[in-house]
Amino acid sequence: MTVRVRFAPSPTGMFHVGGARSALQNWIYAKQQGGVFVLRIEDTDAARNKPEWTEGILSALDWIGIERDSYEGPYFQSQYAGEHRAAAARLHESGRAYYCDCTRDAVQARTGSQYQGYDGFCRDRGLPAGEGRALRFRTPDEGATVVVDLIRGEPTFENKLIEDFVIARGDGSPVFLLANVVDDMTMGITHVIRAEEHLPNTPKQQLLWDALGVKPPIWAHVPVVVNEKRQKLSKRRDKVALEAFRDEGYLAAAMRNYLMLLGWAPSGDREIVPWSVIEEEFRLDEVNPSPAFFDEKKLRAFNGEYIRALPVEEFVDACRPWLTGTGTIAPPPWQPEEFDADAFAAVAPLAQTRIAVLSEIVPNVDFLFLAAPLIDEAAWTKAMKEGSAELLDAATAAFEAVESWDAETLKSTMEAVGAERGLKLGKAQAPVRVAVTGRTVGLPLFESLEVLGRERALSRLRAARVRLV
């Protein structure tokens, strides 16, 4: 048997990090088993689908390493409507499904409860197909449906507790449960690896597989991804869009390493490991079924480690979208002609050790490419205290006098200026840093002054002094 797995997202919005985790797990499992990864776009909800969101799915998969032309598909669920309707007809003809014209209000009136499920009223009425009549699956009255799950063992569901569920709407269009099963049958899917939230649907789908005469796939329900309050990650409440993390400057390698740790861990006391190790060691049956906490702070720390591990040349290339802007990344505050690639290359090693996401490169280097620094008013207030004017005068005069404009000379010069006033270097340089860069934190000051150049640095010191008047 050739292992065939599938990833079946809906093109109804941004790409969820939980979906990305499931895609990676399917992808790795298929590679380990010498199998096939199938991409199926579940696009039958025409009112909510947009073509650009399908492209967004493909682009997001590209980014995390599941590249186009390396998998089968994408297939589109809407193209299989004929198969869906044929399966519904077979189930009706075999007596495994029946038509029902009950409304929700009618069911509630009979049962006396708004919480009780469908009561089977139409099971034996023999209604033909007709407008407003849904097709319901006839669940067994006895026995149990056992779901063999690689992660959760053998969850067992009593059949009498599973209501006769709808498989086709009143207009004849199949619902998700049936369409999903038929698609998996049509595409020869052998293993369904998906999120835990789908587990309640699984006994219903397994009953459909059996009723259609096909052996069900092997199931594996990976843990739900939750936030710090242990709530399932929500698009409405939480930061979950993979594209948002990408555009903020998270590296694909860091993201996919972190996503694979949501419910699983490599051997030894380690988390940051080469992708080849994850591909070799990942085992579905070792996935922890408990909810997995998506910790953005931890992801950020991961990303910082990955950034620092890049060769400088790769770091420079990785920063380029934020230095120039793209279709989804805002342009920097400087004009393109103001950017100096050599100046950026000079400070890149300094910035690389100080940022955790690539978008942070802009506030760290913008002072190099703007005619005047962007002054952070809070930083200005904090640094420009009593005596700052005199300190700036002294620093300006001392810097004007140096013969060599290099970081070591500038540092020793500033130390001397501070010592004359009983100030340690950290206190003495604070007004100079804000005058030159606009901020109290950033790249090492004296290396920054060296790259900025004598005339521009002195001009900013003088401008700050005027502002203090």
Tab-separated table of N, CA and C in Angstrom, residues 118-270:
chain	number	residue	atom	x	y	z
A	118	TYR	N	-31.765	15.179	16.792
A	118	TYR	CA	-32.855	14.712	15.938
A	118	TYR	C	-33.412	13.393	16.467
A	119	ASP	N	-34.735	13.256	16.432
A	119	ASP	CA	-35.411	12.116	17.059
A	119	ASP	C	-35.771	10.984	16.107
A	120	GLY	N	-35.333	11.033	14.852
A	120	GLY	CA	-35.596	9.933	13.919
A	120	GLY	C	-37.020	9.864	13.407
A	121	PHE	N	-37.740	10.952	13.480
A	121	PHE	CA	-39.162	10.966	13.127
A	121	PHE	C	-39.426	10.477	11.693
A	122	CYS	N	-38.559	10.818	10.765
A	122	CYS	CA	-38.814	10.495	9.353
A	122	CYS	C	-38.189	9.183	8.897
A	123	ARG	N	-37.585	8.445	9.810
A	123	ARG	CA	-36.881	7.216	9.442
A	123	ARG	C	-37.722	6.284	8.567
A	124	ASP	N	-38.954	6.091	8.938
A	124	ASP	CA	-39.779	5.084	8.256
A	124	ASP	C	-40.947	5.694	7.503
A	125	ARG	N	-40.874	6.974	7.195
A	125	ARG	CA	-41.971	7.617	6.464
A	125	ARG	C	-41.857	7.390	4.953
A	126	GLY	N	-40.669	7.042	4.488
A	126	GLY	CA	-40.488	6.757	3.070
A	126	GLY	C	-40.658	7.961	2.178
A	127	LEU	N	-40.262	9.120	2.642
A	127	LEU	CA	-40.412	10.338	1.843
A	127	LEU	C	-39.501	10.297	0.619
A	128	PRO	N	-39.997	10.729	-0.524
A	128	PRO	CA	-39.110	10.848	-1.693
A	128	PRO	C	-38.335	12.155	-1.626
A	129	ALA	N	-37.371	12.302	-2.519
A	129	ALA	CA	-36.632	13.564	-2.602
A	129	ALA	C	-37.587	14.681	-2.955
A	130	GLY	N	-37.325	15.846	-2.422
A	130	GLY	CA	-38.188	16.985	-2.719
A	130	GLY	C	-37.593	18.255	-2.151
A	131	GLU	N	-38.149	19.369	-2.599
A	131	GLU	CA	-37.635	20.650	-2.147
A	131	GLU	C	-37.772	20.771	-0.628
A	132	GLY	N	-36.669	21.185	-0.004
A	132	GLY	CA	-36.684	21.369	1.450
A	132	GLY	C	-36.520	20.092	2.240
A	133	ARG	N	-36.278	18.966	1.571
A	133	ARG	CA	-36.092	17.697	2.267
A	133	ARG	C	-34.613	17.322	2.298
A	134	ALA	N	-34.079	17.278	3.499
A	134	ALA	CA	-32.669	16.925	3.668
A	134	ALA	C	-32.525	15.411	3.658
A	135	LEU	N	-31.349	14.942	3.273
A	135	LEU	CA	-31.052	13.514	3.292
A	135	LEU	C	-30.263	13.212	4.557
A	136	ARG	N	-30.819	12.299	5.370
A	136	ARG	CA	-30.170	11.938	6.639
A	136	ARG	C	-29.602	10.524	6.567
A	137	PHE	N	-28.444	10.330	7.207
A	137	PHE	CA	-27.842	8.996	7.300
A	137	PHE	C	-28.512	8.236	8.442
A	138	ARG	N	-28.835	6.985	8.197
A	138	ARG	CA	-29.476	6.149	9.213
A	138	ARG	C	-28.378	5.474	10.053
A	139	THR	N	-28.134	5.990	11.240
A	139	THR	CA	-27.083	5.419	12.087
A	139	THR	C	-27.588	4.134	12.729
A	140	PRO	N	-26.698	3.188	13.012
A	140	PRO	CA	-27.114	1.936	13.648
A	140	PRO	C	-27.722	2.199	15.029
A	141	ASP	N	-28.696	1.380	15.396
A	141	ASP	CA	-29.336	1.528	16.702
A	141	ASP	C	-28.526	0.880	17.810
A	142	GLU	N	-27.687	-0.056	17.451
A	142	GLU	CA	-26.954	-0.813	18.464
A	142	GLU	C	-25.458	-0.775	18.148
A	143	GLY	N	-24.705	-1.297	19.105
A	143	GLY	CA	-23.269	-1.419	18.913
A	143	GLY	C	-22.528	-0.107	19.117
A	144	ALA	N	-21.278	-0.130	18.717
A	144	ALA	CA	-20.424	1.040	18.903
A	144	ALA	C	-19.492	1.184	17.712
A	145	THR	N	-19.077	2.397	17.457
A	145	THR	CA	-18.088	2.672	16.410
A	145	THR	C	-16.754	2.951	17.091
A	146	VAL	N	-15.766	2.129	16.775
A	146	VAL	CA	-14.431	2.264	17.375
A	146	VAL	C	-13.514	2.939	16.364
A	147	VAL	N	-12.942	4.041	16.749
A	147	VAL	CA	-12.013	4.783	15.897
A	147	VAL	C	-10.591	4.410	16.316
A	148	VAL	N	-9.881	3.750	15.437
A	148	VAL	CA	-8.492	3.401	15.734
A	148	VAL	C	-7.625	4.594	15.350
A	149	ASP	N	-7.030	5.210	16.365
A	149	ASP	CA	-6.306	6.469	16.181
A	149	ASP	C	-4.860	6.289	16.625
A	150	LEU	N	-3.909	6.658	15.760
A	150	LEU	CA	-2.495	6.476	16.062
A	150	LEU	C	-2.045	7.282	17.269
A	151	ILE	N	-2.781	8.328	17.615
A	151	ILE	CA	-2.385	9.200	18.727
A	151	ILE	C	-3.263	8.961	19.952
A	152	ARG	N	-4.541	8.676	19.744
A	152	ARG	CA	-5.497	8.628	20.857
A	152	ARG	C	-5.994	7.227	21.195
A	153	GLY	N	-5.368	6.237	20.614
A	153	GLY	CA	-5.771	4.875	20.935
A	153	GLY	C	-7.020	4.470	20.192
A	154	GLU	N	-8.060	4.054	20.933
A	154	GLU	CA	-9.290	3.582	20.316
A	154	GLU	C	-10.511	4.257	20.949
A	155	PRO	N	-10.733	5.538	20.669
A	155	PRO	CA	-11.942	6.182	21.170
A	155	PRO	C	-13.176	5.422	20.666
A	156	THR	N	-14.120	5.192	21.572
A	156	THR	CA	-15.305	4.395	21.244
A	156	THR	C	-16.565	5.248	21.404
A	157	PHE	N	-17.443	5.175	20.417
A	157	PHE	CA	-18.660	5.983	20.400
A	157	PHE	C	-19.869	5.053	20.270
A	158	GLU	N	-20.758	5.104	21.231
A	158	GLU	CA	-21.979	4.295	21.160
A	158	GLU	C	-22.860	4.800	20.020
A	159	ASN	N	-23.274	3.904	19.161
A	159	ASN	CA	-24.052	4.299	17.989
A	159	ASN	C	-25.392	4.929	18.354
A	160	LYS	N	-25.991	4.477	19.435
A	160	LYS	CA	-27.308	5.007	19.800
A	160	LYS	C	-27.237	6.475	20.221
A	161	LEU	N	-26.032	6.942	20.516
A	161	LEU	CA	-25.861	8.350	20.894
A	161	LEU	C	-25.532	9.240	19.697
A	162	ILE	N	-25.382	8.626	18.517
A	162	ILE	CA	-25.092	9.404	17.304
A	162	ILE	C	-26.403	9.598	16.550
A	163	GLU	N	-26.866	10.814	16.452
A	163	GLU	CA	-28.141	11.064	15.792
A	163	GLU	C	-28.037	10.795	14.294
A	164	ASP	N	-29.178	10.619	13.657
A	164	ASP	CA	-29.206	10.479	12.198
A	164	ASP	C	-28.840	11.846	11.598
A	165	PHE	N	-27.617	11.957	11.138
A	165	PHE	CA	-27.083	13.256	10.721
A	165	PHE	C	-27.342	13.528	9.244
A	166	VAL	N	-27.419	14.805	8.904
A	166	VAL	CA	-27.680	15.233	7.533
A	166	VAL	C	-26.438	15.023	6.675
A	167	ILE	N	-26.607	14.442	5.501
A	167	ILE	CA	-25.489	14.279	4.571
A	167	ILE	C	-25.697	15.087	3.283
A	168	ALA	N	-26.944	15.543	3.036
A	168	ALA	CA	-27.217	16.409	1.882
A	168	ALA	C	-28.342	17.366	2.260
A	169	ARG	N	-28.195	18.590	1.813
A	169	ARG	CA	-29.171	19.630	2.143
A	169	ARG	C	-30.448	19.485	1.306
A	170	GLY	N	-31.397	20.353	1.616
A	170	GLY	CA	-32.666	20.319	0.910
A	170	GLY	C	-32.542	20.573	-0.573
A	171	ASP	N	-31.471	21.260	-0.999
A	171	ASP	CA	-31.279	21.509	-2.441
A	171	ASP	C	-30.468	20.411	-3.114
A	172	GLY	N	-30.126	19.374	-2.340
A	172	GLY	CA	-29.378	18.251	-2.898
A	172	GLY	C	-27.879	18.342	-2.753
A	173	SER	N	-27.379	19.477	-2.302
A	173	SER	CA	-25.928	19.630	-2.178
A	173	SER	C	-25.425	18.922	-0.930
A	174	PRO	N	-24.376	18.099	-1.060
A	174	PRO	CA	-23.844	17.356	0.087
A	174	PRO	C	-23.210	18.298	1.115
A	175	VAL	N	-23.276	17.909	2.382
A	175	VAL	CA	-22.628	18.674	3.442
A	175	VAL	C	-21.179	18.196	3.584
A	176	PHE	N	-20.442	18.896	4.433
A	176	PHE	CA	-19.011	18.623	4.602
A	176	PHE	C	-18.718	17.162	4.912
A	177	LEU	N	-19.487	16.566	5.840
A	177	LEU	CA	-19.182	15.205	6.284
A	177	LEU	C	-19.112	14.237	5.105
A	178	LEU	N	-20.101	14.287	4.228
A	178	LEU	CA	-20.125	13.368	3.092
A	178	LEU	C	-19.093	13.753	2.040
A	179	ALA	N	-19.022	15.028	1.716
A	179	ALA	CA	-18.066	15.470	0.690
A	179	ALA	C	-16.645	15.106	1.079
A	180	ASN	N	-16.318	15.289	2.342
A	180	ASN	CA	-14.977	14.990	2.823
A	180	ASN	C	-14.648	13.506	2.668
A	181	VAL	N	-15.598	12.661	3.034
A	181	VAL	CA	-15.397	11.215	2.910
A	181	VAL	C	-15.242	10.809	1.449
A	182	VAL	N	-16.134	11.297	0.593
A	182	VAL	CA	-16.090	10.916	-0.816
A	182	VAL	C	-14.794	11.388	-1.460
A	183	ASP	N	-14.362	12.593	-1.127
A	183	ASP	CA	-13.096	13.088	-1.672
A	183	ASP	C	-11.939	12.193	-1.264
A	184	ASP	N	-11.906	11.797	0.016
A	184	ASP	CA	-10.822	10.939	0.486
A	184	ASP	C	-10.859	9.588	-0.218
A	185	MET	N	-12.056	9.066	-0.449
A	185	MET	CA	-12.168	7.799	-1.182
A	185	MET	C	-11.672	7.961	-2.614
A	186	THR	N	-12.135	9.013	-3.263
A	186	THR	CA	-11.793	9.254	-4.670
A	186	THR	C	-10.291	9.414	-4.846
A	187	MET	N	-9.660	10.051	-3.886
A	187	MET	CA	-8.226	10.343	-3.990
A	187	MET	C	-7.354	9.267	-3.350
A	188	GLY	N	-7.965	8.206	-2.865
A	188	GLY	CA	-7.201	7.085	-2.332
A	188	GLY	C	-6.446	7.403	-1.059
A	189	ILE	N	-7.009	8.249	-0.216
A	189	ILE	CA	-6.324	8.639	1.010
A	189	ILE	C	-6.295	7.466	1.983
A	190	THR	N	-5.112	7.154	2.488
A	190	THR	CA	-4.943	6.019	3.402
A	190	THR	C	-4.819	6.444	4.858
A	191	HIS	N	-4.346	7.670	5.094
A	191	HIS	CA	-4.141	8.181	6.457
A	191	HIS	C	-4.695	9.599	6.543
A	192	VAL	N	-5.536	9.840	7.531
A	192	VAL	CA	-6.072	11.180	7.761
A	192	VAL	C	-5.446	11.717	9.048
A	193	ILE	N	-4.552	12.680	8.861
A	193	ILE	CA	-3.857	13.317	9.987
A	193	ILE	C	-4.394	14.738	10.076
A	194	ARG	N	-5.134	15.023	11.126
A	194	ARG	CA	-5.799	16.313	11.219
A	194	ARG	C	-5.967	16.715	12.679
A	195	ALA	N	-6.515	17.906	12.900
A	195	ALA	CA	-6.628	18.444	14.249
A	195	ALA	C	-7.690	17.716	15.059
A	196	GLU	N	-7.482	17.735	16.366
A	196	GLU	CA	-8.371	17.076	17.323
A	196	GLU	C	-9.820	17.558	17.217
A	197	GLU	N	-10.025	18.777	16.780
A	197	GLU	CA	-11.379	19.326	16.712
A	197	GLU	C	-12.281	18.519	15.774
A	198	HIS	N	-11.666	17.749	14.876
A	198	HIS	CA	-12.448	16.938	13.943
A	198	HIS	C	-12.809	15.566	14.511
A	199	LEU	N	-12.291	15.226	15.679
A	199	LEU	CA	-12.535	13.899	16.242
A	199	LEU	C	-14.021	13.592	16.428
A	200	PRO	N	-14.856	14.542	16.907
A	200	PRO	CA	-16.286	14.225	17.055
A	200	PRO	C	-16.966	13.844	15.742
A	201	ASN	N	-16.436	14.316	14.608
A	201	ASN	CA	-17.000	13.954	13.309
A	201	ASN	C	-16.564	12.570	12.844
A	202	THR	N	-15.501	12.063	13.432
A	202	THR	CA	-14.868	10.860	12.902
A	202	THR	C	-15.766	9.630	12.950
A	203	PRO	N	-16.493	9.361	14.042
A	203	PRO	CA	-17.371	8.170	13.991
A	203	PRO	C	-18.428	8.273	12.895
A	204	LYS	N	-18.941	9.467	12.651
A	204	LYS	CA	-19.927	9.650	11.579
A	204	LYS	C	-19.286	9.361	10.226
A	205	GLN	N	-18.073	9.881	10.047
A	205	GLN	CA	-17.401	9.658	8.766
A	205	GLN	C	-17.013	8.199	8.593
A	206	GLN	N	-16.624	7.554	9.683
A	206	GLN	CA	-16.272	6.140	9.583
A	206	GLN	C	-17.501	5.304	9.224
A	207	LEU	N	-18.656	5.677	9.771
A	207	LEU	CA	-19.892	4.993	9.388
A	207	LEU	C	-20.185	5.177	7.901
A	208	LEU	N	-19.909	6.358	7.375
A	208	LEU	CA	-20.111	6.606	5.948
A	208	LEU	C	-19.172	5.755	5.100
A	209	TRP	N	-17.901	5.679	5.516
A	209	TRP	CA	-16.957	4.824	4.789
A	209	TRP	C	-17.494	3.383	4.731
A	210	ASP	N	-17.908	2.870	5.882
A	210	ASP	CA	-18.408	1.497	5.942
A	210	ASP	C	-19.643	1.323	5.061
A	211	ALA	N	-20.562	2.288	5.124
A	211	ALA	CA	-21.803	2.191	4.358
A	211	ALA	C	-21.555	2.232	2.860
A	212	LEU	N	-20.486	2.915	2.445
A	212	LEU	CA	-20.137	3.008	1.027
A	212	LEU	C	-19.235	1.859	0.586
A	213	GLY	N	-18.950	0.956	1.529
A	213	GLY	CA	-18.226	-0.263	1.178
A	213	GLY	C	-16.730	-0.098	1.003
A	214	VAL	N	-16.172	0.891	1.647
A	214	VAL	CA	-14.730	1.133	1.524
A	214	VAL	C	-14.112	1.136	2.909
A	215	LYS	N	-12.939	0.532	3.035
A	215	LYS	CA	-12.245	0.483	4.324
A	215	LYS	C	-11.835	1.894	4.747
A	216	PRO	N	-12.151	2.291	5.979
A	216	PRO	CA	-11.798	3.638	6.432
A	216	PRO	C	-10.280	3.828	6.479
A	217	PRO	N	-9.830	5.074	6.441
A	217	PRO	CA	-8.398	5.344	6.543
A	217	PRO	C	-7.906	5.132	7.968
A	218	ILE	N	-6.623	5.205	8.141
A	218	ILE	CA	-6.029	5.225	9.479
A	218	ILE	C	-6.101	6.655	9.983
A	219	TRP	N	-6.609	6.833	11.202
A	219	TRP	CA	-6.819	8.169	11.743
A	219	TRP	C	-5.687	8.580	12.679
A	220	ALA	N	-5.423	9.868	12.718
A	220	ALA	CA	-4.477	10.432	13.688
A	220	ALA	C	-4.912	11.867	13.965
A	221	HIS	N	-5.421	12.093	15.156
A	221	HIS	CA	-5.907	13.429	15.506
A	221	HIS	C	-4.904	14.117	16.424
A	222	VAL	N	-4.235	15.112	15.861
A	222	VAL	CA	-3.171	15.817	16.586
A	222	VAL	C	-3.795	16.830	17.540
A	223	PRO	N	-3.074	17.220	18.597
A	223	PRO	CA	-3.677	18.067	19.636
A	223	PRO	C	-4.091	19.441	19.136
A	224	VAL	N	-5.143	19.964	19.735
A	224	VAL	CA	-5.596	21.310	19.424
A	224	VAL	C	-4.536	22.303	19.892
A	225	VAL	N	-4.385	23.403	19.168
A	225	VAL	CA	-3.411	24.447	19.527
A	225	VAL	C	-4.157	25.528	20.308
A	226	VAL	N	-3.611	25.886	21.481
A	226	VAL	CA	-4.306	26.817	22.378
A	226	VAL	C	-3.428	28.021	22.702
A	227	ASN	N	-4.067	29.077	23.230
A	227	ASN	CA	-3.336	30.271	23.660
A	227	ASN	C	-2.928	30.151	25.120
A	228	GLU	N	-2.415	31.252	25.699
A	228	GLU	CA	-1.904	31.196	27.074
A	228	GLU	C	-3.014	30.931	28.094
A	229	LYS	N	-4.273	31.183	27.716
A	229	LYS	CA	-5.395	30.897	28.606
A	229	LYS	C	-5.970	29.504	28.365
A	230	ARG	N	-5.261	28.727	27.571
A	230	ARG	CA	-5.665	27.377	27.204
A	230	ARG	C	-6.977	27.363	26.437
A	231	GLN	N	-7.205	28.427	25.686
A	231	GLN	CA	-8.349	28.490	24.784
A	231	GLN	C	-7.868	28.158	23.374
A	232	LYS	N	-8.701	27.471	22.633
A	232	LYS	CA	-8.342	27.158	21.251
A	232	LYS	C	-8.036	28.450	20.499
A	233	LEU	N	-6.943	28.453	19.735
A	233	LEU	CA	-6.560	29.647	18.983
A	233	LEU	C	-7.686	30.059	18.049
A	234	SER	N	-8.036	31.331	18.114
A	234	SER	CA	-9.151	31.847	17.327
A	234	SER	C	-8.686	32.966	16.413
A	235	LYS	N	-9.149	32.946	15.170
A	235	LYS	CA	-8.814	34.016	14.230
A	235	LYS	C	-9.338	35.360	14.716
A	236	ARG	N	-10.452	35.339	15.440
A	236	ARG	CA	-11.058	36.593	15.895
A	236	ARG	C	-10.336	37.182	17.105
A	237	ARG	N	-9.666	36.326	17.878
A	237	ARG	CA	-9.103	36.775	19.146
A	237	ARG	C	-7.571	36.753	19.169
A	238	ASP	N	-6.974	35.791	18.501
A	238	ASP	CA	-5.539	35.562	18.635
A	238	ASP	C	-4.795	35.858	17.337
A	239	LYS	N	-3.521	36.034	17.472
A	239	LYS	CA	-2.650	36.199	16.311
A	239	LYS	C	-2.347	34.803	15.770
A	240	VAL	N	-2.954	34.444	14.659
A	240	VAL	CA	-2.846	33.073	14.160
A	240	VAL	C	-2.439	32.988	12.693
A	241	ALA	N	-2.423	34.102	11.980
A	241	ALA	CA	-2.167	34.062	10.541
A	241	ALA	C	-0.689	33.854	10.249
A	242	LEU	N	-0.388	32.782	9.538
A	242	LEU	CA	1.001	32.502	9.187
A	242	LEU	C	1.605	33.661	8.405
A	243	GLU	N	0.806	34.276	7.523
A	243	GLU	CA	1.302	35.393	6.719
A	243	GLU	C	1.725	36.568	7.585
A	244	ALA	N	1.026	36.786	8.703
A	244	ALA	CA	1.376	37.890	9.587
A	244	ALA	C	2.739	37.664	10.218
A	245	PHE	N	3.008	36.442	10.631
A	245	PHE	CA	4.324	36.127	11.195
A	245	PHE	C	5.406	36.260	10.126
A	246	ARG	N	5.111	35.809	8.930
A	246	ARG	CA	6.077	35.927	7.827
A	246	ARG	C	6.414	37.389	7.553
A	247	ASP	N	5.378	38.243	7.492
A	247	ASP	CA	5.601	39.647	7.161
A	247	ASP	C	6.199	40.429	8.321
A	248	GLU	N	6.113	39.876	9.520
A	248	GLU	CA	6.755	40.516	10.663
A	248	GLU	C	8.246	40.203	10.706
A	249	GLY	N	8.625	39.165	9.989
A	249	GLY	CA	10.046	38.856	9.916
A	249	GLY	C	10.471	37.602	10.637
A	250	TYR	N	9.550	36.656	10.753
A	250	TYR	CA	9.936	35.348	11.276
A	250	TYR	C	10.509	34.525	10.127
A	251	LEU	N	11.553	33.801	10.405
A	251	LEU	CA	12.178	32.952	9.395
A	251	LEU	C	11.387	31.662	9.243
A	252	ALA	N	11.281	31.198	8.010
A	252	ALA	CA	10.532	29.972	7.752
A	252	ALA	C	11.108	28.796	8.536
A	253	ALA	N	12.429	28.718	8.614
A	253	ALA	CA	13.062	27.603	9.321
A	253	ALA	C	12.710	27.612	10.799
A	254	ALA	N	12.677	28.803	11.395
A	254	ALA	CA	12.320	28.909	12.813
A	254	ALA	C	10.859	28.557	13.018
A	255	MET	N	10.007	29.048	12.139
A	255	MET	CA	8.579	28.798	12.275
A	255	MET	C	8.274	27.309	12.183
A	256	ARG	N	8.805	26.627	11.194
A	256	ARG	CA	8.434	25.222	11.047
A	256	ARG	C	9.070	24.357	12.124
A	257	ASN	N	10.254	24.732	12.619
A	257	ASN	CA	10.841	24.033	13.760
A	257	ASN	C	9.915	24.174	14.962
A	258	TYR	N	9.459	25.403	15.217
A	258	TYR	CA	8.603	25.626	16.378
A	258	TYR	C	7.251	24.924	16.229
A	259	LEU	N	6.650	25.005	15.049
A	259	LEU	CA	5.351	24.369	14.841
A	259	LEU	C	5.412	22.860	15.093
A	260	MET	N	6.514	22.237	14.746
A	260	MET	CA	6.630	20.801	14.946
A	260	MET	C	6.759	20.422	16.415
A	261	LEU	N	7.050	21.400	17.270
A	261	LEU	CA	7.148	21.126	18.701
A	261	LEU	C	5.795	21.227	19.404
A	262	LEU	N	4.756	21.582	18.669
A	262	LEU	CA	3.421	21.693	19.260
A	262	LEU	C	2.811	20.296	19.366
A	263	GLY	N	3.196	19.609	20.431
A	263	GLY	CA	2.691	18.259	20.656
A	263	GLY	C	3.724	17.168	20.478
A	264	TRP	N	4.945	17.546	20.134
A	264	TRP	CA	5.994	16.537	19.910
A	264	TRP	C	7.341	17.170	20.236
A	265	ALA	N	8.352	16.357	20.499
A	265	ALA	CA	9.693	16.877	20.779
A	265	ALA	C	10.741	15.914	20.235
A	266	PRO	N	11.861	16.431	19.743
A	266	PRO	CA	12.946	15.557	19.285
A	266	PRO	C	13.643	14.921	20.476
A	267	SER	N	14.521	13.992	20.197
A	267	SER	CA	15.213	13.284	21.266
A	267	SER	C	16.184	14.211	21.991
A	268	GLY	N	16.466	13.860	23.240
A	268	GLY	CA	17.414	14.657	24.016
A	268	GLY	C	16.786	15.929	24.541
A	269	ASP	N	17.563	16.647	25.307
A	269	ASP	CA	17.089	17.892	25.905
A	269	ASP	C	17.355	19.050	24.949
A	270	ARG	N	16.625	19.077	23.848
A	270	ARG	CA	16.842	20.093	22.822
A	270	ARG	C	15.536	20.352	22.095
